[in-house]
Amino acid sequence: MKILAVDTSCDESCAAVLDTETWQLCSDVVFSHMQAMAKYGGVVPEIASREHLKALPLVIQKALDDAQVTFKDIDWFTVTHLPGLMGALLVGVSYVKALAFSLNKPFTAMNHIEAHLYSPLLGTTEGIAVPPFPWTALVVSGGHTELFHVKDVGEYLWLGGTLDDAAGEAFDKIGKCLAMGYPAGPFIDRWVREKATPEHRARFKFPRADTPPFQFSYSGLKTAVALQARKLGELTDDDRLALVASAQEAILEPLVMKVREALKKFPESRAVVTGGVACNSRLRELLPEAYFPKPKHCTDNAAMVAILSGLYAKADRLQTSPWNTAPQARFEPEI
Ligand code: KG4
Ligand code: ZN
């Protein structure tokens, strides 16, 4: 079976084709709207929706061309419908629903975070071994910071998440406040890795939020960084480096600590970390026991949506969604 998957949850228009017989990812197209957002220093939801409208037909056509197939060869359409920017999601869902309807093919709506959970399995299409279930899985991106116990495909315990900002959002907002480009996460990571010393990382002791187990909070951190920057007055490059290096430690430390707490609770599980912030080299250094997918599989893509759909198909559990696209994933309440 060939699945065409689409993701338009934020500011990337993504489409991918997966062949479930050969478990081959036939195409994986990601078109970022980063340039359109750069001058605003963040994602403007309304602009993202309009960019998706322009890009999606081209991105889907490229995914078909790269896979050397046409719409006639696609057996199943799948699209993420939650969570994300409502307008952006609406574009993707409406587009894919209309395609499936016009071609008289089945269509399924998928949960974006659930898809992120399986991005480690994208490595399997390239012959990379990934840890067996159960997983202690951290999804850490611009929109989400969520910790799960993954028992099997479709079987999760949600352990906790952020009470306010996501970790990637903290990187981006701190970067914005220090007049860095958008998204600031990759830039901060590279700058700190190349130039910062342990003294830079320890110069400012920014607060770590005192949250309940497995919960995170980052909104206070960006205020603390902004206040510290104001206190310093005219900032030198060295000050800015120390500010972002110390802030990066304050963002990453709770992630590492809470993954380790969860591993203690589920000692048979293996840690996996995914989402855009999982690209961060310092996080990879601080959490050597975790499995990190390749960076290109960590950030938003449709291949992870295709893989998730393929896993459901293999388990004979891929069901068509009703037109109102109720979520298929079963996220159990906090334990
Ligand atoms: O998963 P993703 O592409 O989109 C969301 O679902 O949000 O993640 C994007 C986020 C941005 O906040 C970006 O700054 C952050 O991931 N990010 C990083 C790195 N690469 C991307 N943060 C820290 N270090 C990185 N290397
Ligand atoms: Zn995402």
mmCIF file of C-alpha atoms and ligand atoms in Angstrom:
data_model
loop_
_atom_site.group_PDB
_atom_site.id
_atom_site.type_symbol
_atom_site.label_atom_id
_atom_site.label_comp_id
_atom_site.label_asym_id
_atom_site.label_seq_id
_atom_site.Cartn_x
_atom_site.Cartn_y
_atom_site.Cartn_z
ATOM 1 C CA MET A 1 0.000 0.000 0.000
ATOM 2 C CA LYS A 2 1.216 3.545 -0.750
ATOM 3 C CA ILE A 3 0.376 6.265 1.749
ATOM 4 C CA LEU A 4 0.550 9.991 0.977
ATOM 5 C CA ALA A 5 0.983 11.954 4.220
ATOM 6 C CA VAL A 6 0.732 15.716 4.725
ATOM 7 C CA ASP A 7 1.613 17.959 7.656
ATOM 8 C CA THR A 8 0.820 21.682 7.861
ATOM 9 C CA SER A 9 0.759 22.091 11.634
ATOM 10 C CA CYS A 10 3.104 25.089 11.869
ATOM 11 C CA ASP A 11 5.318 26.902 9.359
ATOM 12 C CA GLU A 12 6.454 24.004 7.176
ATOM 13 C CA SER A 13 4.431 22.515 4.326
ATOM 14 C CA CYS A 14 5.345 18.812 4.279
ATOM 15 C CA ALA A 15 4.368 15.810 2.172
ATOM 16 C CA ALA A 16 5.769 12.269 2.011
ATOM 17 C CA VAL A 17 4.998 8.952 0.346
ATOM 18 C CA LEU A 18 5.582 5.641 2.152
ATOM 19 C CA ASP A 19 5.340 2.177 0.635
ATOM 20 C CA THR A 20 4.172 -0.068 3.468
ATOM 21 C CA GLU A 21 5.038 -3.303 1.605
ATOM 22 C CA THR A 22 8.745 -2.496 1.219
ATOM 23 C CA TRP A 23 8.844 -0.080 4.222
ATOM 24 C CA GLN A 24 10.537 2.385 1.904
ATOM 25 C CA LEU A 25 10.141 6.121 2.282
ATOM 26 C CA CYS A 26 9.655 7.001 -1.403
ATOM 27 C CA SER A 27 9.700 10.784 -0.849
ATOM 28 C CA ASP A 28 9.979 13.283 1.982
ATOM 29 C CA VAL A 29 9.437 16.952 1.063
ATOM 30 C CA VAL A 30 9.661 19.793 3.591
ATOM 31 C CA PHE A 31 9.132 23.392 2.486
ATOM 32 C CA SER A 32 9.884 25.845 5.278
ATOM 33 C CA HIS A 33 8.213 29.267 5.525
ATOM 34 C CA MET A 34 11.060 30.420 7.751
ATOM 35 C CA GLN A 35 12.025 33.226 5.356
ATOM 36 C CA ALA A 36 8.497 34.629 5.313
ATOM 37 C CA MET A 37 8.520 34.642 9.150
ATOM 38 C CA ALA A 38 12.072 35.893 9.723
ATOM 39 C CA LYS A 39 11.220 39.611 9.580
ATOM 40 C CA TYR A 40 8.519 39.121 12.258
ATOM 41 C CA GLY A 41 10.856 37.199 14.603
ATOM 42 C CA GLY A 42 8.376 34.328 14.958
ATOM 43 C CA VAL A 43 5.495 32.495 13.326
ATOM 44 C CA VAL A 44 2.544 34.670 12.303
ATOM 45 C CA PRO A 45 -0.349 32.159 12.130
ATOM 46 C CA GLU A 46 -2.284 33.999 9.428
ATOM 47 C CA ILE A 47 0.776 34.261 7.185
ATOM 48 C CA ALA A 48 1.551 30.574 7.765
ATOM 49 C CA SER A 49 -1.971 29.658 6.571
ATOM 50 C CA ARG A 50 -1.544 31.682 3.388
ATOM 51 C CA GLU A 51 1.943 30.240 2.750
ATOM 52 C CA HIS A 52 0.518 26.706 3.108
ATOM 53 C CA LEU A 53 -2.180 27.549 0.565
ATOM 54 C CA LYS A 54 0.500 28.591 -1.925
ATOM 55 C CA ALA A 55 3.018 25.830 -1.181
ATOM 56 C CA LEU A 56 0.913 22.735 -0.545
ATOM 57 C CA PRO A 57 -0.071 21.857 -4.153
ATOM 58 C CA LEU A 58 3.601 22.161 -5.221
ATOM 59 C CA VAL A 59 4.901 20.229 -2.214
ATOM 60 C CA ILE A 60 2.429 17.381 -2.781
ATOM 61 C CA GLN A 61 3.274 17.272 -6.503
ATOM 62 C CA LYS A 62 6.986 17.115 -5.648
ATOM 63 C CA ALA A 63 6.354 14.264 -3.191
ATOM 64 C CA LEU A 64 4.546 12.351 -5.967
ATOM 65 C CA ASP A 65 7.268 13.128 -8.526
ATOM 66 C CA ASP A 66 10.104 12.125 -6.178
ATOM 67 C CA ALA A 67 8.292 8.862 -5.454
ATOM 68 C CA GLN A 68 7.672 8.428 -9.199
ATOM 69 C CA VAL A 69 3.954 7.894 -8.680
ATOM 70 C CA THR A 70 0.729 9.723 -9.526
ATOM 71 C CA PHE A 71 -2.415 10.231 -7.445
ATOM 72 C CA LYS A 72 -3.792 7.035 -9.005
ATOM 73 C CA ASP A 73 -1.062 5.009 -7.233
ATOM 74 C CA ILE A 74 -1.886 6.382 -3.763
ATOM 75 C CA ASP A 75 -4.027 3.993 -1.709
ATOM 76 C CA TRP A 76 -4.478 6.088 1.426
ATOM 77 C CA PHE A 77 -4.321 9.783 2.329
ATOM 78 C CA THR A 78 -3.336 10.902 5.775
ATOM 79 C CA VAL A 79 -2.942 14.356 7.341
ATOM 80 C CA THR A 80 -2.271 15.818 10.777
ATOM 81 C CA HIS A 81 -5.250 17.672 12.213
ATOM 82 C CA LEU A 82 -4.150 18.415 15.809
ATOM 83 C CA PRO A 83 -2.379 20.052 17.580
ATOM 84 C CA GLY A 84 -0.957 23.082 15.808
ATOM 85 C CA LEU A 85 -1.960 26.421 14.350
ATOM 86 C CA MET A 86 -5.653 26.171 13.635
ATOM 87 C CA GLY A 87 -5.609 28.039 10.307
ATOM 88 C CA ALA A 88 -2.542 26.147 9.083
ATOM 89 C CA LEU A 89 -4.067 22.785 10.027
ATOM 90 C CA LEU A 90 -7.328 23.729 8.351
ATOM 91 C CA VAL A 91 -5.526 24.263 5.044
ATOM 92 C CA GLY A 92 -3.870 20.819 5.193
ATOM 93 C CA VAL A 93 -6.951 18.965 6.404
ATOM 94 C CA SER A 94 -9.286 20.603 3.864
ATOM 95 C CA TYR A 95 -6.839 20.015 1.029
ATOM 96 C CA VAL A 96 -6.246 16.333 1.809
ATOM 97 C CA LYS A 97 -9.894 15.623 2.544
ATOM 98 C CA ALA A 98 -10.852 17.146 -0.814
ATOM 99 C CA LEU A 99 -8.149 15.128 -2.601
ATOM 100 C CA ALA A 100 -9.252 11.856 -1.010
ATOM 101 C CA PHE A 101 -12.916 12.628 -1.688
ATOM 102 C CA SER A 102 -12.318 13.511 -5.332
ATOM 103 C CA LEU A 103 -10.231 10.360 -5.902
ATOM 104 C CA ASN A 104 -12.604 8.170 -3.901
ATOM 105 C CA LYS A 105 -9.767 7.014 -1.624
ATOM 106 C CA PRO A 106 -9.718 6.583 2.163
ATOM 107 C CA PHE A 107 -8.354 9.317 4.371
ATOM 108 C CA THR A 108 -7.244 9.451 8.021
ATOM 109 C CA ALA A 109 -6.523 12.358 10.343
ATOM 110 C CA MET A 110 -3.510 11.901 12.625
ATOM 111 C CA ASN A 111 -2.232 13.540 15.773
ATOM 112 C CA HIS A 112 0.944 15.582 15.185
ATOM 113 C CA ILE A 113 2.518 14.778 18.573
ATOM 114 C CA GLU A 114 1.783 11.099 18.155
ATOM 115 C CA ALA A 115 3.556 11.298 14.784
ATOM 116 C CA HIS A 116 6.589 12.986 16.427
ATOM 117 C CA LEU A 117 6.749 10.033 18.841
ATOM 118 C CA TYR A 118 7.514 7.720 15.932
ATOM 119 C CA SER A 119 10.106 9.838 14.143
ATOM 120 C CA PRO A 120 12.836 7.540 15.575
ATOM 121 C CA LEU A 121 11.294 4.823 13.385
ATOM 122 C CA LEU A 122 12.096 6.884 10.290
ATOM 123 C CA GLY A 123 15.627 5.561 10.770
ATOM 124 C CA THR A 124 14.307 2.046 10.102
ATOM 125 C CA THR A 125 13.564 2.990 6.480
ATOM 126 C CA GLU A 126 17.324 3.646 6.192
ATOM 127 C CA GLY A 127 18.230 0.407 7.954
ATOM 128 C CA ILE A 128 19.000 2.064 11.323
ATOM 129 C CA ALA A 129 18.186 0.036 14.453
ATOM 130 C CA VAL A 130 16.028 1.831 17.027
ATOM 131 C CA PRO A 131 15.342 0.791 20.628
ATOM 132 C CA PRO A 132 12.462 -1.629 21.168
ATOM 133 C CA PHE A 133 9.369 -0.514 23.148
ATOM 134 C CA PRO A 134 8.629 0.545 25.840
ATOM 135 C CA TRP A 135 10.010 4.069 25.513
ATOM 136 C CA THR A 136 10.236 7.046 27.787
ATOM 137 C CA ALA A 137 9.681 9.577 25.022
ATOM 138 C CA LEU A 138 10.239 13.321 25.191
ATOM 139 C CA VAL A 139 8.742 15.406 22.375
ATOM 140 C CA VAL A 140 10.432 18.774 22.619
ATOM 141 C CA SER A 141 9.868 21.385 19.928
ATOM 142 C CA GLY A 142 8.728 24.937 19.262
ATOM 143 C CA GLY A 143 5.151 24.062 20.154
ATOM 144 C CA HIS A 144 5.452 21.126 22.554
ATOM 145 C CA THR A 145 7.321 19.811 25.551
ATOM 146 C CA GLU A 146 5.610 16.530 26.431
ATOM 147 C CA LEU A 147 6.793 13.397 28.168
ATOM 148 C CA PHE A 148 5.203 10.006 27.419
ATOM 149 C CA HIS A 149 5.548 6.394 28.378
ATOM 150 C CA VAL A 150 5.075 4.588 25.060
ATOM 151 C CA LYS A 151 4.047 0.979 25.606
ATOM 152 C CA ASP A 152 3.405 0.179 21.958
ATOM 153 C CA VAL A 153 1.926 1.751 18.833
ATOM 154 C CA GLY A 154 -1.181 3.621 19.962
ATOM 155 C CA GLU A 155 -0.613 2.807 23.667
ATOM 156 C CA TYR A 156 0.608 5.765 25.676
ATOM 157 C CA LEU A 157 0.676 7.220 29.124
ATOM 158 C CA TRP A 158 1.051 10.984 29.089
ATOM 159 C CA LEU A 159 3.376 11.742 31.991
ATOM 160 C CA GLY A 160 3.430 15.517 31.802
ATOM 161 C CA GLY A 161 4.139 18.564 29.719
ATOM 162 C CA THR A 162 4.783 22.274 29.812
ATOM 163 C CA LEU A 163 2.543 24.486 31.884
ATOM 164 C CA ASP A 164 3.228 27.470 29.625
ATOM 165 C CA ASP A 165 5.912 27.908 26.917
ATOM 166 C CA ALA A 166 7.555 25.030 25.078
ATOM 167 C CA ALA A 167 11.345 24.586 25.267
ATOM 168 C CA GLY A 168 11.853 25.575 21.602
ATOM 169 C CA GLU A 169 9.672 28.623 22.148
ATOM 170 C CA ALA A 170 11.964 29.577 25.062
ATOM 171 C CA PHE A 171 15.006 29.356 22.744
ATOM 172 C CA ASP A 172 13.256 31.447 20.094
ATOM 173 C CA LYS A 173 11.879 34.104 22.478
ATOM 174 C CA ILE A 174 15.191 34.503 24.303
ATOM 175 C CA GLY A 175 16.862 34.851 20.899
ATOM 176 C CA LYS A 176 14.302 37.450 19.847
ATOM 177 C CA CYS A 177 14.849 39.437 23.030
ATOM 178 C CA LEU A 178 18.606 39.470 22.264
ATOM 179 C CA ALA A 179 17.987 40.515 18.634
ATOM 180 C CA MET A 180 18.965 37.177 17.085
ATOM 181 C CA GLY A 181 17.271 35.778 13.976
ATOM 182 C CA TYR A 182 14.320 33.381 13.878
ATOM 183 C CA PRO A 183 14.378 30.527 14.759
ATOM 184 C CA ALA A 184 17.049 31.203 17.370
ATOM 185 C CA GLY A 185 17.360 27.588 18.644
ATOM 186 C CA PRO A 186 19.770 26.301 15.955
ATOM 187 C CA PHE A 187 21.786 29.551 16.054
ATOM 188 C CA ILE A 188 22.160 29.486 19.881
ATOM 189 C CA ASP A 189 23.140 25.807 19.749
ATOM 190 C CA ARG A 190 25.875 26.447 17.160
ATOM 191 C CA TRP A 191 27.204 29.644 18.752
ATOM 192 C CA VAL A 192 27.425 28.111 22.216
ATOM 193 C CA ARG A 193 29.002 24.908 20.869
ATOM 194 C CA GLU A 194 31.651 26.820 18.904
ATOM 195 C CA LYS A 195 32.449 29.724 21.229
ATOM 196 C CA ALA A 196 31.203 29.206 24.793
ATOM 197 C CA THR A 197 33.363 28.036 27.702
ATOM 198 C CA PRO A 198 32.074 26.355 30.895
ATOM 199 C CA GLU A 199 32.340 29.841 32.493
ATOM 200 C CA HIS A 200 29.924 31.291 29.932
ATOM 201 C CA ARG A 201 27.464 28.485 30.661
ATOM 202 C CA ALA A 202 27.667 29.088 34.413
ATOM 203 C CA ARG A 203 27.874 32.921 34.478
ATOM 204 C CA PHE A 204 24.137 33.510 35.066
ATOM 205 C CA LYS A 205 22.208 31.198 37.351
ATOM 206 C CA PHE A 206 18.780 31.519 35.782
ATOM 207 C CA PRO A 207 15.869 30.039 37.750
ATOM 208 C CA ARG A 208 14.660 26.493 37.129
ATOM 209 C CA ALA A 209 10.879 26.392 37.653
ATOM 210 C CA ASP A 210 9.777 24.376 40.654
ATOM 211 C CA THR A 211 7.096 22.348 38.845
ATOM 212 C CA PRO A 212 5.386 19.069 39.816
ATOM 213 C CA PRO A 213 7.043 15.848 38.583
ATOM 214 C CA PHE A 214 7.169 15.584 34.766
ATOM 215 C CA GLN A 215 5.851 19.137 34.285
ATOM 216 C CA PHE A 216 7.875 21.965 32.745
ATOM 217 C CA SER A 217 7.642 25.746 32.774
ATOM 218 C CA TYR A 218 9.665 28.217 30.720
ATOM 219 C CA SER A 219 7.758 31.509 30.757
ATOM 220 C CA GLY A 220 9.681 32.814 33.799
ATOM 221 C CA LEU A 221 13.019 32.070 32.166
ATOM 222 C CA LYS A 222 12.578 34.451 29.242
ATOM 223 C CA THR A 223 11.620 37.222 31.678
ATOM 224 C CA ALA A 224 14.704 36.452 33.802
ATOM 225 C CA VAL A 225 16.953 36.653 30.717
ATOM 226 C CA ALA A 226 15.325 39.908 29.571
ATOM 227 C CA LEU A 227 15.757 41.458 33.058
ATOM 228 C CA GLN A 228 19.395 40.333 33.252
ATOM 229 C CA ALA A 229 20.083 41.793 29.799
ATOM 230 C CA ARG A 230 18.506 45.094 30.844
ATOM 231 C CA LYS A 231 20.596 45.118 34.037
ATOM 232 C CA LEU A 232 23.783 44.690 32.010
ATOM 233 C CA GLY A 233 22.910 47.701 29.845
ATOM 234 C CA GLU A 234 25.030 47.920 26.696
ATOM 235 C CA LEU A 235 25.671 44.252 25.809
ATOM 236 C CA THR A 236 29.012 43.025 24.500
ATOM 237 C CA ASP A 237 29.147 39.889 22.331
ATOM 238 C CA ASP A 238 30.654 38.103 25.319
ATOM 239 C CA ASP A 239 27.681 39.114 27.512
ATOM 240 C CA ARG A 240 25.250 37.868 24.875
ATOM 241 C CA LEU A 241 27.130 34.593 24.558
ATOM 242 C CA ALA A 242 27.076 34.102 28.344
ATOM 243 C CA LEU A 243 23.352 34.994 28.449
ATOM 244 C CA VAL A 244 22.367 32.430 25.806
ATOM 245 C CA ALA A 245 24.796 29.767 27.061
ATOM 246 C CA SER A 246 23.435 30.097 30.623
ATOM 247 C CA ALA A 247 19.845 30.191 29.350
ATOM 248 C CA GLN A 248 20.439 27.067 27.265
ATOM 249 C CA GLU A 249 21.573 25.251 30.421
ATOM 250 C CA ALA A 250 18.406 26.418 32.219
ATOM 251 C CA ILE A 251 16.233 25.118 29.350
ATOM 252 C CA LEU A 252 17.965 21.758 29.013
ATOM 253 C CA GLU A 253 18.565 20.852 32.657
ATOM 254 C CA PRO A 254 14.865 20.195 33.518
ATOM 255 C CA LEU A 255 14.480 18.133 30.322
ATOM 256 C CA VAL A 256 17.376 15.895 31.306
ATOM 257 C CA MET A 257 16.279 15.677 34.936
ATOM 258 C CA LYS A 258 12.683 14.738 34.131
ATOM 259 C CA VAL A 259 13.583 12.164 31.505
ATOM 260 C CA ARG A 260 15.818 10.535 34.131
ATOM 261 C CA GLU A 261 13.000 10.657 36.724
ATOM 262 C CA ALA A 262 10.689 8.945 34.228
ATOM 263 C CA LEU A 263 13.338 6.303 33.491
ATOM 264 C CA LYS A 264 13.462 5.556 37.211
ATOM 265 C CA LYS A 265 9.688 5.100 37.216
ATOM 266 C CA PHE A 266 9.802 2.860 34.131
ATOM 267 C CA PRO A 267 13.218 1.201 34.439
ATOM 268 C CA GLU A 268 12.512 -1.245 31.601
ATOM 269 C CA SER A 269 11.990 1.628 29.140
ATOM 270 C CA ARG A 270 14.529 3.280 26.825
ATOM 271 C CA ALA A 271 14.716 7.062 26.492
ATOM 272 C CA VAL A 272 13.980 8.592 23.098
ATOM 273 C CA VAL A 273 13.984 12.314 22.410
ATOM 274 C CA THR A 274 12.487 13.970 19.360
ATOM 275 C CA GLY A 275 11.103 17.307 18.072
ATOM 276 C CA GLY A 276 13.159 20.279 16.841
ATOM 277 C CA VAL A 277 14.996 20.842 20.149
ATOM 278 C CA ALA A 278 16.246 17.229 19.947
ATOM 279 C CA CYS A 279 18.668 18.576 17.290
ATOM 280 C CA ASN A 280 20.453 20.443 20.070
ATOM 281 C CA SER A 281 24.024 19.197 20.452
ATOM 282 C CA ARG A 282 24.301 20.121 24.144
ATOM 283 C CA LEU A 283 21.103 18.153 24.939
ATOM 284 C CA ARG A 284 22.567 15.162 23.106
ATOM 285 C CA GLU A 285 25.738 15.536 25.179
ATOM 286 C CA LEU A 286 23.835 15.861 28.486
ATOM 287 C CA LEU A 287 21.613 12.837 27.815
ATOM 288 C CA PRO A 288 23.917 10.191 26.319
ATOM 289 C CA GLU A 289 21.637 7.332 27.371
ATOM 290 C CA ALA A 290 18.817 8.566 25.093
ATOM 291 C CA TYR A 291 18.182 7.636 21.478
ATOM 292 C CA PHE A 292 18.056 10.740 19.266
ATOM 293 C CA PRO A 293 16.846 10.443 15.662
ATOM 294 C CA LYS A 294 18.860 12.147 12.922
ATOM 295 C CA PRO A 295 18.265 15.921 13.115
ATOM 296 C CA LYS A 296 16.314 15.935 9.807
ATOM 297 C CA HIS A 297 13.855 13.468 11.391
ATOM 298 C CA CYS A 298 13.495 15.535 14.608
ATOM 299 C CA THR A 299 11.998 18.672 13.067
ATOM 300 C CA ASP A 300 8.536 18.787 11.488
ATOM 301 C CA ASN A 301 8.036 16.507 8.494
ATOM 302 C CA ALA A 302 5.316 14.401 6.901
ATOM 303 C CA ALA A 303 7.426 11.244 6.823
ATOM 304 C CA MET A 304 6.717 10.692 10.536
ATOM 305 C CA VAL A 305 2.977 10.965 9.775
ATOM 306 C CA ALA A 306 3.366 8.414 6.982
ATOM 307 C CA ILE A 307 5.292 6.073 9.299
ATOM 308 C CA LEU A 308 2.637 6.349 12.000
ATOM 309 C CA SER A 309 -0.077 5.588 9.439
ATOM 310 C CA GLY A 310 2.021 2.693 8.111
ATOM 311 C CA LEU A 311 2.387 1.252 11.615
ATOM 312 C CA TYR A 312 -1.375 1.392 12.122
ATOM 313 C CA ALA A 313 -1.867 -0.193 8.689
ATOM 314 C CA LYS A 314 0.552 -3.024 9.520
ATOM 315 C CA ALA A 315 -1.372 -3.655 12.741
ATOM 316 C CA ASP A 316 -4.625 -3.635 10.719
ATOM 317 C CA ARG A 317 -5.783 -0.646 12.752
ATOM 318 C CA LEU A 318 -5.704 2.145 10.188
ATOM 319 C CA GLN A 319 -9.249 3.434 10.127
ATOM 320 C CA THR A 320 -10.784 6.102 7.963
ATOM 321 C CA SER A 321 -11.606 9.244 9.912
ATOM 322 C CA PRO A 322 -15.040 10.766 9.973
ATOM 323 C CA TRP A 323 -15.295 14.088 8.128
ATOM 324 C CA ASN A 324 -15.093 15.869 11.472
ATOM 325 C CA THR A 325 -11.628 14.197 11.983
ATOM 326 C CA ALA A 326 -11.859 13.071 15.596
ATOM 327 C CA PRO A 327 -8.415 12.194 17.005
ATOM 328 C CA GLN A 328 -7.412 8.584 16.610
ATOM 329 C CA ALA A 329 -4.702 8.511 19.278
ATOM 330 C CA ARG A 330 -5.550 7.388 22.754
ATOM 331 C CA PHE A 331 -3.703 9.638 25.187
ATOM 332 C CA GLU A 332 -4.432 8.365 28.660
ATOM 333 C CA PRO A 333 -4.737 10.895 31.480
ATOM 334 C CA GLU A 334 -1.892 11.767 33.795
ATOM 335 C CA ILE A 335 -0.748 8.863 35.957
HETATM 336 O O1 KG4 B 1 9.716 20.256 15.612
HETATM 337 P P1 KG4 B 1 9.845 21.636 15.046
HETATM 338 O O2 KG4 B 1 10.405 21.752 13.656
HETATM 339 O O3 KG4 B 1 8.457 22.370 14.993
HETATM 340 C C1 KG4 B 1 7.481 22.332 16.008
HETATM 341 O O4 KG4 B 1 6.670 21.372 16.009
HETATM 342 O O5 KG4 B 1 7.517 23.274 16.834
HETATM 343 O O6 KG4 B 1 10.709 22.488 16.088
HETATM 344 C C2 KG4 B 1 11.107 23.805 15.851
HETATM 345 C C3 KG4 B 1 11.742 24.324 17.125
HETATM 346 C C4 KG4 B 1 12.103 25.794 17.085
HETATM 347 O O7 KG4 B 1 11.677 26.387 18.302
HETATM 348 C C5 KG4 B 1 13.627 25.792 16.976
HETATM 349 O O8 KG4 B 1 14.232 26.925 17.570
HETATM 350 C C6 KG4 B 1 13.966 24.544 17.741
HETATM 351 O O9 KG4 B 1 12.959 23.608 17.387
HETATM 352 N N1 KG4 B 1 15.289 24.007 17.353
HETATM 353 C C7 KG4 B 1 16.355 23.971 18.170
HETATM 354 C C8 KG4 B 1 17.412 23.432 17.418
HETATM 355 N N2 KG4 B 1 16.958 23.148 16.166
HETATM 356 C C9 KG4 B 1 15.647 23.510 16.139
HETATM 357 N N3 KG4 B 1 16.477 24.345 19.454
HETATM 358 C C10 KG4 B 1 17.687 24.177 20.025
HETATM 359 N N4 KG4 B 1 18.770 23.680 19.367
HETATM 360 C C11 KG4 B 1 18.668 23.301 18.076
HETATM 361 N N5 KG4 B 1 19.743 22.798 17.441
HETATM 362 ZN ZN ZN B 2 6.149 19.406 15.566
#
